Coordinates of C-alpha atoms in Angstrom, one line a residue:
M1 CA -19.5 22.8 -14.1
P2 CA -18.6 25.2 -11.2
L3 CA -15.2 24.7 -9.7
W4 CA -16.5 24.1 -6.2
L5 CA -18.9 21.4 -7.5
E6 CA -16.2 19.7 -9.5
L7 CA -13.9 19.7 -6.4
I8 CA -16.6 18.2 -4.2
I9 CA -17.3 15.4 -6.8
R10 CA -13.6 14.6 -7.0
V11 CA -13.0 14.5 -3.3
A12 CA -16.2 12.4 -2.8
G13 CA -15.0 9.9 -5.4
V14 CA -11.6 9.6 -3.7
V15 CA -13.2 9.1 -0.2
I16 CA -15.6 6.5 -1.6
A17 CA -12.6 4.6 -3.1
F18 CA -10.7 5.0 0.2
L19 CA -13.6 3.3 2.1
T20 CA -14.6 0.6 -0.4
L21 CA -11.5 -0.6 -2.2
P22 CA -9.7 -1.7 1.0
L23 CA -12.8 -3.6 2.1
L24 CA -12.9 -5.5 -1.3
V25 CA -9.2 -6.3 -0.9
G26 CA -9.7 -7.4 2.7
Q27 CA -12.6 -9.7 1.7
A28 CA -10.6 -11.1 -1.2
E29 CA -7.7 -11.8 1.2
H30 CA -9.9 -13.7 3.6
K31 CA -11.4 -15.9 0.8
V32 CA -8.2 -16.3 -1.2
M33 CA -6.2 -17.4 1.9
A34 CA -9.0 -19.8 3.0
H35 CA -9.0 -21.5 -0.4
M36 CA -5.2 -21.6 -0.7
Q37 CA -4.8 -23.1 2.8
G38 CA -7.9 -25.4 2.6
R39 CA -9.8 -23.6 5.4
L40 CA -13.5 -23.0 5.4
G41 CA -13.5 -19.6 7.2
P42 CA -16.6 -17.6 8.2
M43 CA -19.4 -18.3 5.7
Y44 CA -22.6 -17.0 7.4
A45 CA -22.3 -13.2 7.7
G46 CA -24.5 -11.7 5.0
G47 CA -25.5 -15.0 3.6
F48 CA -23.7 -15.8 0.4
H49 CA -20.1 -16.9 1.0
G50 CA -19.9 -14.7 4.1
W51 CA -19.7 -11.5 2.1
A52 CA -20.5 -9.2 5.0
Q53 CA -17.8 -10.6 7.4
L54 CA -15.6 -7.6 7.2
I55 CA -18.6 -5.3 7.9
A56 CA -19.5 -7.5 10.9
D57 CA -15.9 -7.2 12.1
G58 CA -16.1 -3.4 11.8
V59 CA -19.3 -3.3 13.9
K60 CA -17.5 -5.5 16.5
F61 CA -14.5 -3.2 16.6
V62 CA -16.8 -0.2 17.1
Q63 CA -18.4 -1.9 20.1
K64 CA -15.2 -2.8 21.8
E65 CA -13.8 -0.7 24.7
D66 CA -11.2 1.9 23.7
V67 CA -8.4 1.2 26.2
T68 CA -5.4 3.5 26.7
P69 CA -2.5 2.2 28.9
S70 CA -2.1 4.3 32.1
A71 CA 1.6 4.9 31.4
A72 CA 1.0 5.8 27.8
D73 CA 1.4 9.3 26.2
R74 CA -2.3 9.6 25.6
Q75 CA -2.3 12.3 22.9
V76 CA 0.4 10.6 20.8
F77 CA -1.1 7.2 21.4
R78 CA -4.5 8.3 20.2
L79 CA -3.2 10.3 17.2
A80 CA -1.0 7.5 15.8
P81 CA -3.8 5.5 14.0
I82 CA -5.0 8.7 12.2
V83 CA -1.5 9.6 11.1
A84 CA -1.2 6.0 9.7
L85 CA -4.4 6.5 7.6
V86 CA -4.1 10.1 6.3
P87 CA -1.0 9.7 4.0
Y88 CA -2.8 6.9 2.0
L89 CA -5.9 9.1 1.6
L90 CA -3.7 11.9 0.2
A91 CA -1.9 9.5 -2.1
L92 CA -5.2 8.3 -3.6
L93 CA -6.0 12.0 -4.4
V94 CA -3.3 12.1 -7.1
I95 CA -3.3 8.5 -8.5
P96 CA -5.2 8.5 -11.9
L97 CA -8.0 6.1 -12.5
G98 CA -8.4 6.8 -16.2
P99 CA -7.7 9.2 -19.0
N100 CA -9.1 12.7 -19.4
D101 CA -8.3 13.9 -15.8
L102 CA -10.1 11.0 -14.1
V103 CA -8.1 11.7 -11.0
G104 CA -8.8 13.5 -7.7
E105 CA -6.1 16.2 -8.2
P106 CA -3.8 16.1 -11.3
L107 CA -0.4 17.3 -10.1
D108 CA 2.6 17.9 -12.3
I109 CA 4.8 16.5 -9.5
G110 CA 2.3 13.7 -8.5
L111 CA 5.0 11.0 -8.2
F112 CA 7.1 13.2 -5.9
F113 CA 4.0 14.0 -3.8
V114 CA 3.0 10.3 -3.5
L115 CA 6.4 9.1 -2.4
A116 CA 6.7 11.9 0.1
V117 CA 3.3 11.3 1.8
V118 CA 3.7 7.5 1.8
G119 CA 7.0 8.0 3.7
V120 CA 5.1 9.6 6.5
G121 CA 3.8 6.1 7.6
V122 CA 7.0 5.5 9.6
V123 CA 6.1 8.4 11.8
A124 CA 2.8 6.7 12.8
V125 CA 4.6 3.5 13.6
L126 CA 7.1 5.3 15.8
M127 CA 4.4 7.3 17.5
S128 CA 2.4 4.1 18.4
G129 CA 5.5 2.1 19.4
W130 CA 6.9 4.8 21.7
A131 CA 3.7 6.1 23.2
S132 CA 2.3 2.7 24.2
A133 CA 4.8 2.4 27.1
N134 CA 5.2 -1.3 26.2
K135 CA 8.6 -2.9 25.5
Y136 CA 7.1 -5.1 22.8
S137 CA 5.5 -2.1 21.1
L138 CA 8.8 -0.1 21.3
L139 CA 10.7 -3.0 19.8
G140 CA 8.2 -3.3 17.0
G141 CA 8.3 0.5 16.3
L142 CA 12.1 0.4 16.1
R143 CA 12.1 -2.6 13.8
A144 CA 9.6 -0.8 11.6
A145 CA 11.7 2.4 11.5
A146 CA 14.8 0.5 10.4
Q147 CA 12.8 -1.4 7.8
L148 CA 10.9 1.6 6.4
L149 CA 13.9 3.9 6.3
G150 CA 15.9 1.2 4.5
Y151 CA 13.3 0.2 1.9
E152 CA 12.5 3.9 1.1
L153 CA 15.8 4.1 -1.0
P154 CA 15.1 1.3 -3.5
L155 CA 11.4 2.4 -3.7
V156 CA 12.5 5.9 -4.7
L157 CA 15.2 4.7 -7.1
A158 CA 12.9 2.4 -8.9
A159 CA 10.3 5.1 -9.3
A160 CA 12.9 7.5 -10.5
S161 CA 13.9 5.1 -13.2
V162 CA 10.4 5.1 -14.8
A163 CA 10.0 8.8 -14.3
M164 CA 13.3 9.3 -16.2
A165 CA 12.0 7.1 -18.9
A166 CA 8.8 9.0 -19.2
G167 CA 10.4 12.4 -18.8
T168 CA 7.9 13.6 -16.3
L169 CA 6.9 13.4 -12.6
S170 CA 3.2 13.6 -13.5
L171 CA 1.4 10.2 -12.9
P172 CA -1.0 10.7 -15.9
G173 CA 2.0 11.8 -17.9
I174 CA 3.9 8.6 -17.1
V175 CA 0.9 6.5 -18.1
S176 CA 0.5 8.4 -21.4
A177 CA 4.3 7.9 -22.2
W178 CA 4.2 4.2 -21.3
Q179 CA 4.9 1.7 -24.0
P180 CA 4.4 -2.1 -23.9
W181 CA 8.1 -2.8 -24.4
W182 CA 8.7 -1.1 -21.0
L183 CA 7.5 -4.3 -19.5
L184 CA 10.9 -5.7 -20.4
W185 CA 13.0 -2.6 -20.2
Q186 CA 11.7 -1.5 -16.7
A187 CA 11.1 -5.0 -15.4
P188 CA 13.9 -4.9 -12.8
A189 CA 12.6 -1.5 -11.6
M190 CA 9.1 -3.0 -11.3
V191 CA 10.3 -5.9 -9.2
V192 CA 12.3 -3.6 -6.9
F193 CA 9.4 -1.2 -6.5
F194 CA 6.9 -3.9 -5.8
V195 CA 9.1 -5.7 -3.2
A196 CA 10.1 -2.5 -1.5
G197 CA 6.4 -1.4 -1.6
V198 CA 5.3 -4.6 0.2
A199 CA 8.0 -4.0 2.8
E200 CA 6.9 -0.4 3.2
I201 CA 3.4 -1.5 4.2
R202 CA 4.9 -4.2 6.5
R203 CA 3.1 -7.1 4.8
P204 CA 4.3 -10.7 5.1
P205 CA 7.0 -11.8 4.5
F206 CA 8.2 -8.4 5.6
D207 CA 6.2 -8.3 8.9
M208 CA 9.1 -8.3 11.4
P209 CA 7.7 -5.2 13.1
I210 CA 4.6 -7.3 14.2
A211 CA 6.1 -10.8 14.5
D212 CA 3.4 -12.2 16.8
S213 CA 5.6 -15.1 17.8
E214 CA 8.2 -12.7 19.3
L215 CA 6.5 -9.3 19.9
V216 CA 2.9 -10.2 20.7
F217 CA 1.6 -7.8 18.0
G218 CA 4.4 -5.3 17.8
Y219 CA 3.6 -1.6 17.7
M220 CA -0.2 -2.4 17.7
T221 CA -0.1 -4.5 20.9
E222 CA -1.8 -2.0 23.2
Y223 CA -4.4 -0.9 20.7
T224 CA -8.1 -2.0 21.0
G225 CA -11.4 -1.2 19.4
L226 CA -11.7 1.3 16.6
R227 CA -8.1 2.5 16.8
F228 CA -6.9 -1.0 16.2
A229 CA -9.3 -1.2 13.3
F230 CA -7.8 2.0 11.8
F231 CA -4.4 0.3 11.8
L232 CA -5.9 -2.7 10.0
L233 CA -7.6 -0.3 7.5
A234 CA -4.3 1.5 6.9
E235 CA -2.8 -1.9 6.0
Y236 CA -5.4 -2.6 3.4
V237 CA -5.4 0.9 2.0
G238 CA -1.6 0.5 1.8
I239 CA -2.1 -2.6 -0.4
V240 CA -4.4 -0.6 -2.7
V241 CA -2.0 2.3 -2.9
I242 CA 1.1 0.1 -3.7
A243 CA -0.9 -1.9 -6.2
A244 CA -2.2 1.3 -7.9
L245 CA 1.3 2.8 -8.0
T246 CA 2.7 -0.4 -9.5
T247 CA -0.1 -0.3 -12.1
V248 CA 0.4 3.4 -13.0
L249 CA 4.2 3.3 -13.1
F250 CA 4.9 0.0 -14.7
L251 CA 1.8 -1.7 -16.1
G252 CA 0.4 1.1 -18.3
G253 CA -2.4 2.3 -15.9
W254 CA -5.5 2.7 -17.9
Q255 CA -4.0 1.4 -21.2
G256 CA -5.5 -1.8 -22.4
P257 CA -6.0 -3.9 -25.5
F258 CA -8.9 -1.8 -26.6
G259 CA -11.3 0.9 -25.4
D260 CA -8.9 3.1 -23.4
E261 CA -11.1 6.1 -23.8
Y262 CA -14.2 4.6 -22.1
L263 CA -12.9 1.5 -20.4
G264 CA -9.6 2.9 -19.0
W265 CA -10.9 3.0 -15.4
L266 CA -11.8 -0.7 -15.7
W267 CA -8.3 -1.7 -17.0
T268 CA -6.8 0.2 -14.0
L269 CA -9.0 -1.5 -11.5
V270 CA -8.4 -5.0 -13.0
K271 CA -4.6 -4.4 -12.8
V272 CA -4.9 -3.0 -9.3
F273 CA -6.7 -6.1 -8.1
A274 CA -4.4 -8.4 -9.9
V275 CA -1.4 -6.9 -8.1
S276 CA -3.3 -7.0 -4.8
F277 CA -3.8 -10.7 -5.4
V278 CA 0.0 -11.2 -5.8
I279 CA 0.5 -9.4 -2.4
I280 CA -2.1 -11.7 -0.8
W281 CA -0.4 -14.7 -2.5
L282 CA 3.0 -13.7 -1.0
R283 CA 1.5 -13.7 2.5
V284 CA 0.2 -17.2 2.1
S285 CA 3.2 -18.7 0.4
Y286 CA 6.4 -17.3 2.0
P287 CA 7.6 -17.4 5.6
R288 CA 8.6 -14.3 7.5
L289 CA 12.1 -13.0 6.8
R290 CA 14.6 -12.7 9.7
E291 CA 15.8 -9.2 10.5
D292 CA 19.2 -9.8 9.0
Q293 CA 17.7 -11.4 5.9
L294 CA 15.4 -8.5 5.5
Q295 CA 18.2 -5.9 5.7
R296 CA 20.5 -7.9 3.4
L297 CA 17.8 -8.1 0.8
C298 CA 17.4 -4.4 0.9
W299 CA 21.0 -3.2 0.8
L300 CA 22.7 -6.0 -1.1
V301 CA 20.1 -6.9 -3.7
L302 CA 17.4 -4.2 -4.2
V303 CA 19.6 -1.1 -3.9
P304 CA 22.3 -2.3 -6.4
L305 CA 19.6 -3.6 -8.8
A306 CA 17.7 -0.2 -8.6
L307 CA 21.0 1.7 -9.2
A308 CA 21.8 -0.5 -12.2
Q309 CA 18.4 0.0 -13.6
L310 CA 18.7 3.8 -13.2
V311 CA 22.0 3.7 -15.1
L312 CA 20.5 1.6 -17.9
T313 CA 17.5 4.0 -18.2
A314 CA 19.8 6.9 -18.4
A315 CA 21.9 5.2 -21.1
V316 CA 18.8 4.3 -23.2
K317 CA 17.5 7.9 -22.9
V318 CA 20.8 9.3 -24.1
V319 CA 20.9 6.9 -27.1
M320 CA 17.3 7.6 -28.0

């Protein structure tokens, strides 16, 4: 197969996943939350169980007026939703779906690349908060910056632990080196990575930057129409990326009870949606953390636990 054709196929596959997986997670969130909270929810769009509700919402967002506040920094204000989306698209390029190079772009430093681009999300939040010329947006942006910069540390430390265990920064290499007993050995790192990842995408109970009871809608207060939809899409893509990284780093990726060679992609998707369900469940079950509770959890619990896990991993690697 010509190189240019292979490149087009790989990029097209990643773009399709980028556009479809978040919609599936979003639809699942609507239905799971409705069942957990005993709410009926919209059941008519598309017929069966309201399956097309998210599509209808997308059409609604496209039709809404795109309003930019008169005092806003227009260029920065309009660019922020795109900056929020692009890092997750780049991250999906290097996350493997299955064996035999079933990945958009296999990088030897794939883990380093993913952590670097996901960290760009804080820039989009600061851009939207500052450029909106709204005090609630600015407060939301500053809260998000404090939260994201804090939770980056335990996220990176937990990922470093499993990279040290595997002896590589390649995401396919980590999956190949993974062993079932790592579920116990790397369990603290997995918990730290997952919790920090949920905080990174600002999902409940870590949604202080939005906090509608205090800040209207935080850094997204002044956004309407399609730009607001981009922020929502970024949130759901963030769920997919964090779930996929948790799957690849700690749950064995494409490894399953049988048929890894042909069913590896299926095992990966099953694990991704299972982790996504846990993220949805957290939103339904736990109240929002106060700012002091949020920072205390990061610096007094997650960081020490991640450092202890890193020391344990180093000790085990030296002994082995």
